[in-house]
Tab-separated table of C-alpha atoms in Angstrom:
chain	number	residue	atom	x	y	z
A	1	MET	CA	91.322	105.287	91.144
A	2	ARG	CA	93.855	104.345	87.630
A	3	ILE	CA	97.278	103.716	89.205
A	4	GLY	CA	100.250	104.458	87.875
A	5	LEU	CA	103.362	102.470	89.934
A	6	VAL	CA	107.148	102.766	88.456
A	7	CYS	CA	110.204	100.252	89.110
A	8	PRO	CA	112.793	102.027	89.201
A	9	TYR	CA	114.798	98.144	89.130
A	10	SER	CA	114.268	94.818	86.929
A	11	LEU	CA	111.996	92.239	87.501
A	12	ASP	CA	114.108	90.204	86.757
A	13	ALA	CA	116.185	90.426	90.113
A	14	HIS	CA	114.489	89.813	94.002
A	15	GLY	CA	115.024	93.313	95.042
A	16	GLY	CA	113.416	95.636	98.392
A	17	VAL	CA	111.920	97.361	96.012
A	18	GLN	CA	110.604	95.371	93.583
A	19	VAL	CA	108.914	94.273	96.160
A	20	HIS	CA	107.709	96.672	97.544
A	21	VAL	CA	105.980	98.137	94.285
A	22	MET	CA	104.341	94.692	93.591
A	23	ASP	CA	102.738	94.008	96.712
A	24	LEU	CA	101.522	97.613	97.087
A	25	ALA	CA	100.095	97.094	93.261
A	26	ALA	CA	98.553	93.885	94.544
A	27	GLU	CA	96.810	95.340	97.410
A	28	LEU	CA	95.278	98.360	95.608
A	29	ARG	CA	94.688	95.888	92.873
A	30	GLY	CA	92.571	94.092	95.577
A	31	ARG	CA	91.212	97.599	97.191
A	32	GLY	CA	89.548	97.897	93.945
A	33	HIS	CA	91.899	100.342	91.822
A	34	ASP	CA	93.138	99.665	88.706
A	35	VAL	CA	97.442	99.890	88.758
A	36	ARG	CA	99.526	99.614	86.321
A	37	VAL	CA	103.031	98.430	86.842
A	38	LEU	CA	106.036	99.642	84.559
A	39	ALA	CA	109.105	98.560	85.299
A	40	PRO	CA	112.482	96.986	83.575
A	41	ALA	CA	112.113	93.328	81.985
A	42	SER	CA	113.845	91.284	80.194
A	43	ALA	CA	111.757	89.503	77.622
A	44	ASP	CA	111.978	85.560	79.719
A	45	VAL	CA	110.443	86.758	82.751
A	46	GLU	CA	106.641	86.302	83.082
A	47	LEU	CA	104.804	89.035	84.035
A	48	PRO	CA	100.826	89.778	85.357
A	49	GLU	CA	98.966	90.982	81.884
A	50	TRP	CA	98.763	94.661	84.821
A	51	VAL	CA	102.823	94.735	84.785
A	52	THR	CA	104.463	96.411	81.333
A	53	SER	CA	108.300	96.402	81.215
A	54	ALA	CA	110.696	98.617	79.878
A	55	GLY	CA	113.222	96.750	78.083
A	56	ASP	CA	116.005	95.323	79.531
A	57	SER	CA	117.985	96.299	82.007
A	58	ILE	CA	121.728	96.619	82.888
A	59	ALA	CA	124.338	96.506	85.499
A	60	ILE	CA	125.501	99.630	87.201
A	61	PRO	CA	126.997	99.063	91.160
A	62	TYR	CA	125.094	101.353	93.180
A	63	ASN	CA	124.881	101.739	97.347
A	64	GLY	CA	127.277	98.568	98.373
A	65	SER	CA	124.650	96.794	95.699
A	66	ILE	CA	124.060	95.293	92.044
A	67	ALA	CA	121.225	98.257	90.842
A	68	ARG	CA	119.611	96.073	87.472
A	69	LEU	CA	118.228	99.861	85.730
A	70	ASN	CA	117.357	101.367	82.307
A	71	PHE	CA	117.170	104.669	80.315
A	72	GLY	CA	117.475	105.478	76.992
A	73	THR	CA	115.636	107.456	74.575
A	74	ALA	CA	113.701	103.871	73.460
A	75	VAL	CA	112.788	103.778	77.101
A	76	ALA	CA	111.986	107.088	77.272
A	77	ARG	CA	109.109	106.872	74.533
A	78	ARG	CA	108.176	103.176	76.721
A	79	ALA	CA	107.774	105.345	78.955
A	80	ARG	CA	105.416	108.199	77.351
A	81	ARG	CA	103.282	105.519	75.735
A	82	TRP	CA	102.633	103.628	79.198
A	83	LEU	CA	100.945	107.127	80.347
A	84	GLU	CA	99.390	108.106	77.026
A	85	THR	CA	97.405	104.606	76.712
A	86	TYR	CA	96.073	104.495	80.752
A	87	ASP	CA	95.963	107.922	81.143
A	88	PHE	CA	96.076	107.242	85.310
A	89	ASP	CA	94.952	109.792	87.996
A	90	LEU	CA	98.153	109.469	89.343
A	91	LEU	CA	101.763	108.554	89.327
A	92	HIS	CA	103.632	107.231	91.995
A	93	VAL	CA	107.167	107.199	91.451
A	94	HIS	CA	109.082	104.684	93.637
A	95	GLU	CA	113.252	106.539	93.925
A	96	PRO	CA	111.935	108.961	90.677
A	97	ILE	CA	115.612	110.120	91.379
A	98	THR	CA	118.146	107.429	90.746
A	99	PRO	CA	119.087	107.513	86.232
A	100	SER	CA	116.517	104.485	85.739
A	101	VAL	CA	112.905	104.568	84.016
A	102	GLY	CA	110.786	106.615	87.346
A	103	MET	CA	112.700	109.238	86.141
A	104	LEU	CA	111.892	109.166	82.709
A	105	ALA	CA	108.066	109.035	83.030
A	106	LEU	CA	108.680	111.969	86.156
A	107	GLN	CA	110.193	113.396	83.439
A	108	ALA	CA	107.219	113.007	80.964
A	109	ALA	CA	103.972	113.131	83.475
A	110	ALA	CA	101.180	114.800	83.431
A	111	CYS	CA	99.273	113.549	86.836
A	112	PRO	CA	99.548	114.064	89.474
A	113	VAL	CA	102.805	112.660	91.224
A	114	VAL	CA	104.120	110.525	94.313
A	115	GLY	CA	107.682	109.994	95.002
A	116	THR	CA	108.823	107.116	97.298
A	117	PHE	CA	112.649	107.356	98.323
A	118	HIS	CA	113.899	104.300	99.611
A	119	ALA	CA	117.589	104.921	99.276
A	120	ALA	CA	119.647	105.180	102.856
A	121	MET	CA	123.067	106.369	102.415
A	122	ASP	CA	125.832	108.597	104.034
A	123	ARG	CA	127.198	109.803	101.752
A	124	SER	CA	126.820	109.832	97.705
A	125	LEU	CA	129.541	111.322	95.325
A	126	ALA	CA	127.241	110.589	93.094
A	127	ARG	CA	124.002	112.156	94.769
A	128	GLU	CA	126.282	115.434	95.600
A	129	LEU	CA	126.833	115.717	91.699
A	130	LEU	CA	122.947	114.965	91.220
A	131	SER	CA	121.185	116.845	93.198
A	132	PRO	CA	122.000	120.516	91.056
A	133	ALA	CA	120.418	119.321	87.449
A	134	ALA	CA	117.522	117.042	89.693
A	135	VAL	CA	115.676	120.386	91.608
A	136	PRO	CA	113.271	120.459	88.467
A	137	LEU	CA	112.374	117.079	88.430
A	138	MET	CA	111.605	116.928	92.263
A	139	GLU	CA	109.590	120.386	91.511
A	140	ARG	CA	107.600	118.431	90.217
A	141	ILE	CA	106.850	115.678	92.898
A	142	GLY	CA	103.685	116.815	94.629
A	143	ALA	CA	103.681	114.339	97.545
A	144	ARG	CA	107.002	112.726	98.550
A	145	ILE	CA	107.349	109.405	100.854
A	146	ALA	CA	110.123	108.200	102.917
A	147	VAL	CA	110.457	104.399	103.786
A	148	SER	CA	112.464	105.587	106.823
A	149	GLU	CA	113.578	108.275	108.988
A	150	GLU	CA	117.286	106.862	107.443
A	151	ALA	CA	115.798	107.227	103.441
A	152	ARG	CA	114.057	110.824	104.827
A	153	ARG	CA	116.789	111.952	106.325
A	154	THR	CA	118.992	110.615	103.246
A	155	LEU	CA	115.859	112.470	101.443
A	156	ILE	CA	116.598	116.408	103.064
A	157	GLN	CA	120.132	115.604	102.811
A	158	TYR	CA	120.699	115.912	99.059
A	159	HIS	CA	117.484	116.875	97.153
A	160	GLY	CA	115.212	119.400	100.621
A	161	GLY	CA	112.282	119.323	101.182
A	162	ASP	CA	110.124	116.839	103.610
A	163	ALA	CA	108.260	113.193	103.220
A	164	VAL	CA	105.842	111.354	104.982
A	165	VAL	CA	107.206	108.557	106.777
A	166	ILE	CA	106.015	105.197	105.897
A	167	PRO	CA	106.953	101.987	106.288
A	168	ASN	CA	108.219	99.236	103.705
A	169	GLY	CA	104.870	96.785	104.032
A	170	VAL	CA	105.250	93.638	105.084
A	171	TYR	CA	102.348	90.418	105.117
A	172	VAL	CA	102.447	89.845	108.685
A	173	ALA	CA	99.757	86.967	108.116
A	174	PRO	CA	101.895	83.997	106.663
A	175	PHE	CA	104.916	84.119	108.701
A	176	ALA	CA	102.669	84.098	112.119
A	177	ALA	CA	100.791	81.460	111.150
A	178	ALA	CA	104.644	79.164	110.042
A	179	ALA	CA	104.739	76.624	111.595
A	180	LYS	CA	106.981	76.781	114.451
A	181	ASP	CA	108.407	73.501	115.121
A	182	ASP	CA	110.568	72.505	110.874
A	183	PRO	CA	112.671	69.569	111.782
A	184	ARG	CA	114.357	70.982	109.704
A	185	PHE	CA	114.945	74.431	111.219
A	186	ALA	CA	114.028	74.203	115.363
A	187	GLY	CA	116.309	74.473	117.970
A	188	THR	CA	115.854	74.004	121.474
A	189	PRO	CA	117.302	75.265	124.290
A	190	GLU	CA	120.499	72.782	124.518
A	191	ALA	CA	121.152	73.045	120.322
A	192	PRO	CA	119.704	76.418	119.618
A	193	THR	CA	119.570	76.990	116.068
A	194	ILE	CA	120.968	80.933	114.397
A	195	SER	CA	119.821	81.861	111.185
A	196	PHE	CA	121.212	84.595	108.477
A	197	LEU	CA	119.810	85.544	105.465
A	198	GLY	CA	121.019	87.931	102.985
A	199	ARG	CA	123.000	87.705	100.060
A	200	LEU	CA	126.364	86.124	100.502
A	201	ASP	CA	128.930	87.945	98.352
A	202	GLU	CA	127.567	91.661	99.496
A	203	PRO	CA	129.594	92.915	102.771
A	204	ARG	CA	127.371	95.228	103.945
A	205	LYS	CA	124.551	90.963	103.819
A	206	GLY	CA	127.040	91.114	106.907
A	207	LEU	CA	128.329	87.515	107.000
A	208	GLN	CA	131.854	88.251	107.310
A	209	VAL	CA	130.486	90.367	110.947
A	210	LEU	CA	128.565	86.681	111.909
A	211	ALA	CA	131.705	84.080	110.771
A	212	ALA	CA	133.429	86.412	113.194
A	213	ALA	CA	131.393	85.689	115.884
A	214	ILE	CA	130.770	81.762	115.359
A	215	PRO	CA	133.041	80.815	117.721
A	216	ALA	CA	133.318	82.406	120.450
A	217	VAL	CA	129.506	81.472	120.379
A	218	LEU	CA	130.811	77.847	119.899
A	219	GLU	CA	132.885	77.869	122.795
A	220	ARG	CA	129.322	79.404	125.548
A	221	VAL	CA	126.517	77.421	123.243
A	222	PRO	CA	128.506	73.890	122.106
A	223	GLY	CA	125.239	72.581	120.986
A	224	ALA	CA	124.682	75.762	118.747
A	225	ARG	CA	123.922	75.331	115.079
A	226	PHE	CA	124.223	78.545	112.581
A	227	LEU	CA	122.072	78.085	109.427
A	228	ILE	CA	123.155	80.445	106.673
A	229	ALA	CA	120.617	81.489	104.575
A	230	GLY	CA	121.389	83.217	101.004
A	231	ARG	CA	122.490	83.476	96.922
A	232	GLY	CA	126.167	83.634	96.599
A	233	GLU	CA	129.646	82.498	96.162
A	234	ALA	CA	131.259	83.649	100.119
A	235	GLU	CA	134.475	80.841	99.013
A	236	GLU	CA	136.138	82.874	102.351
A	237	GLN	CA	133.539	82.249	104.705
A	238	ARG	CA	133.012	79.157	103.439
A	239	SER	CA	136.758	77.656	104.187
A	240	ALA	CA	136.776	79.560	107.327
A	241	LEU	CA	133.483	78.130	108.969
A	242	ALA	CA	134.296	74.411	107.677
A	243	ARG	CA	136.604	73.381	110.551
A	244	HIS	CA	133.205	73.944	112.641
A	245	GLY	CA	131.420	71.523	110.315
A	246	ASP	CA	127.824	70.627	111.363
A	247	ALA	CA	127.318	73.556	113.276
A	248	VAL	CA	127.316	75.330	110.751
A	249	VAL	CA	124.828	74.794	107.997
A	250	PHE	CA	124.558	76.448	104.421
A	251	LEU	CA	120.957	76.055	102.650
A	252	GLY	CA	121.991	78.341	99.341
A	253	GLY	CA	118.729	80.489	98.365
A	254	VAL	CA	115.278	79.398	100.505
A	255	SER	CA	111.623	80.131	99.082
A	256	ASP	CA	109.248	82.857	100.716
A	257	ALA	CA	107.284	79.379	102.877
A	258	ASP	CA	111.090	77.954	103.986
A	259	LYS	CA	111.721	82.014	104.755
A	260	ALA	CA	108.866	81.606	107.155
A	261	ALA	CA	108.774	78.109	108.338
A	262	MET	CA	112.830	79.360	109.253
A	263	LEU	CA	111.738	82.620	111.234
A	264	ALA	CA	109.944	81.121	113.262
A	265	SER	CA	111.343	77.634	114.316
A	266	THR	CA	114.652	79.275	114.875
A	267	SER	CA	115.969	79.946	118.181
A	268	CYS	CA	116.466	83.837	117.093
A	269	TYR	CA	117.451	85.240	114.248
A	270	VAL	CA	120.483	87.895	113.274
A	271	ALA	CA	120.617	89.984	111.504
A	272	PRO	CA	124.916	91.932	111.115
A	273	GLN	CA	123.964	94.548	108.226
A	274	THR	CA	126.166	96.786	107.751
A	275	GLY	CA	125.109	99.501	106.881
A	276	GLY	CA	124.016	100.360	103.088
A	277	GLU	CA	120.424	99.789	104.460
A	278	SER	CA	117.238	101.839	105.153
A	279	PHE	CA	114.102	99.690	106.771
A	280	GLY	CA	114.950	96.408	107.178
A	281	ILE	CA	112.302	94.155	106.066
A	282	VAL	CA	113.479	90.877	107.496
A	283	LEU	CA	113.702	91.998	111.081
A	284	VAL	CA	109.908	92.828	110.147
A	285	GLU	CA	109.280	88.918	109.192
A	286	ALA	CA	111.651	87.809	112.029
A	287	MET	CA	109.341	89.182	114.295
A	288	ALA	CA	105.936	88.543	112.192
A	289	ALA	CA	107.408	85.019	112.892
A	290	GLY	CA	107.629	85.454	117.277
A	291	THR	CA	111.828	84.333	116.601
A	292	ARG	CA	113.725	86.573	118.767
A	293	VAL	CA	116.095	88.959	116.579
A	294	VAL	CA	119.328	90.351	116.923
A	295	ALA	CA	121.069	92.548	114.629
A	296	SER	CA	123.758	95.177	114.552
A	297	ASP	CA	122.564	98.762	115.728
A	298	ILE	CA	123.026	101.124	112.067
A	299	THR	CA	119.936	103.464	112.968
A	300	ALA	CA	117.935	101.588	110.349
A	301	PHE	CA	117.694	98.420	112.012
A	302	SER	CA	117.687	100.261	115.461
A	303	ASP	CA	114.594	102.108	114.488
A	304	VAL	CA	112.508	99.229	113.166
A	305	LEU	CA	113.685	97.140	116.914
A	306	GLY	CA	112.696	100.898	119.112
A	307	GLU	CA	116.470	100.442	120.660
A	308	GLY	CA	116.224	97.303	122.258
A	309	ALA	CA	112.531	97.009	122.852
A	310	TYR	CA	112.146	94.914	120.368
A	311	GLY	CA	115.963	92.920	119.534
A	312	ALA	CA	118.996	92.527	120.639
A	313	LEU	CA	121.289	95.191	119.893
A	314	PHE	CA	125.403	95.206	119.191
A	315	ARG	CA	127.822	97.474	117.948
A	316	ASN	CA	128.119	96.845	114.324
A	317	GLU	CA	130.534	95.243	112.626
A	318	ASP	CA	131.993	93.772	116.498
A	319	GLY	CA	132.006	90.489	115.487
A	320	GLN	CA	132.325	90.021	119.680
A	321	ASP	CA	129.797	91.435	120.202
A	322	LEU	CA	127.715	90.506	118.201
A	323	ALA	CA	128.413	86.664	120.241
A	324	ARG	CA	128.114	88.659	123.518
A	325	ALA	CA	124.254	90.208	121.765
A	326	ILE	CA	124.032	86.061	120.723
A	327	VAL	CA	125.127	84.236	123.419
A	328	GLU	CA	123.024	87.068	125.883
A	329	THR	CA	120.262	86.204	123.419
A	330	LEU	CA	120.651	82.514	124.619
A	331	THR	CA	120.609	82.220	127.859
A	332	ASP	CA	118.518	85.189	129.417
A	333	THR	CA	114.859	83.921	127.538
A	334	ARG	CA	113.318	85.780	129.983
A	335	ALA	CA	114.746	89.458	128.854
A	336	SER	CA	114.982	88.068	125.141
A	337	ASP	CA	111.123	86.401	125.744
A	338	ALA	CA	110.451	89.987	126.716
A	339	ARG	CA	111.682	91.298	124.032
A	340	ARG	CA	110.386	88.897	121.135
A	341	VAL	CA	106.126	89.079	123.257
A	342	ALA	CA	106.605	93.621	123.027
A	343	ALA	CA	107.563	92.882	118.924
A	344	ALA	CA	104.717	91.092	118.536
A	345	ALA	CA	102.960	93.761	120.252
A	346	VAL	CA	103.741	96.192	116.944
A	347	VAL	CA	104.238	94.577	113.645
A	348	GLY	CA	101.445	95.197	112.590
A	349	ARG	CA	102.384	98.299	111.850
A	350	TYR	CA	103.931	97.576	109.215
A	351	ASP	CA	101.233	95.069	107.012
A	352	TRP	CA	100.248	95.904	104.588
A	353	SER	CA	97.050	96.614	104.911
A	354	THR	CA	98.145	99.643	107.931
A	355	VAL	CA	100.305	100.520	105.555
A	356	THR	CA	98.145	101.070	102.262
A	357	ASP	CA	95.948	102.909	104.290
A	358	ALA	CA	99.182	105.245	104.582
A	359	VAL	CA	99.549	105.581	101.152
A	360	LEU	CA	95.993	105.494	100.078
A	361	ASP	CA	96.854	109.439	102.445
A	362	VAL	CA	99.586	110.539	100.851
A	363	TYR	CA	97.323	109.619	97.170
A	364	ASP	CA	94.485	112.360	98.365
A	365	MET	CA	96.674	114.437	99.506
A	366	ALA	CA	97.914	115.181	95.954
A	367	LEU	CA	95.100	114.930	94.301
A	368	SER	CA	93.831	117.642	95.879
A	369	THR	CA	96.665	119.836	95.982
A	370	ALA	CA	97.020	119.159	91.902
A	371	HIS	CA	94.503	121.856	90.805
A	372	THR	CA	95.998	121.271	87.089
A	373	ARG	CA	98.140	119.258	85.257
A	374	VAL	CA	101.289	119.247	85.038
A	375	THR	CA	103.197	120.111	82.106
A	376	ILE	CA	106.506	120.300	80.914
A	377	ALA	CA	108.722	123.112	81.462
A	378	PRO	CA	110.499	124.277	79.029
A	379	GLY	CA	114.298	122.994	78.793
A	380	SER	CA	113.754	119.831	81.266
A	381	ARG	CA	114.266	117.175	78.112
A	382	THR	CA	118.364	117.707	78.777
A	383	ILE	CA	117.319	117.032	82.687
A	384	VAL	CA	117.420	112.898	82.247
A	385	GLY	CA	120.270	112.923	79.868
A	386	ARG	CA	122.361	115.328	82.245
A	387	LEU	CA	121.700	113.526	84.914
A	388	ARG	CA	122.528	109.295	82.801
A	389	ASP	CA	126.305	111.722	82.336
A	390	VAL	CA	126.593	112.261	85.347
A	391	LEU	CA	126.123	108.117	86.606
A	392	GLU	CA	128.466	107.473	84.081
A	393	ASP	CA	130.930	109.131	84.853
């Protein structure tokens, strides 16, 4: 099958949607499908031969983070040329209502279309304004996937309809096989290690919540050591935590191999994100690595952790409750090990082998219900322009 995957976000950055699209493409190609990817990317980014750049992107604040998108007439021409060159049996657009190349490809597509929705948000003025203009585009999507119940809720809230929930995929084996005694990260009962991974200068990643919890944890567990991994500046937190000396270590960015080793070796992993998360890939990676997990009780994380069955939850944005959850995880090892074992038993549902099977079932559904090739409705060429104007406002 000839499959086109479109990612709206630039491959210059290492984000969840980008990783999802590239991993799905690799898995589908491994199964013998002819898969091509279209995504924004700058000229100096090295891309596989099966990936086409839609051109440079611009940074736009979006959902508590920065999204690098591209749109415009030149991008639309690239999208149409890509579609014509490969004549896909099916087009799979990720975040199809985000004003970027995916929306332009959706508008130009003449084959069955599947859309995957990743975003989760409580309220978005931009989405509310975009919703009426997006109706003709939404009608062009033959089958919809949401990566979580939160993403499905957001889709229904702003665009109506429904979607099949298929989670983000993770390659479970590398995390399960990672060494669990890496001396850089490993802790002991007397000197446990607590790890954090996230963009340090994005408040929604919750470093400030962890920083508020650290003094109380060290008071109860004096030998504890906090390993903080991630890119970005966080001078306020660095300054506030400097008084704890070697008990708090900033690791900077880590490679994929070091991330797996850290998750497998630390005494517990903490995810204090405050919102804007639709899933929680790193929770699944930690579960696969066999570490104990502590996470905020935002809906997306609670769903992944089985409402506390696979990891400890604490009240969102409450540093003192996070300290309580960390201390209990470190000291009540019988309960935390039971959660860890339960997590290991279910984490396989997120492996790419299982996820790709479910995605292919949706492809079959979209193809079986597409009796004719899609034609562009009169006036639809103005839709992207209207949506772009809303975003720019």
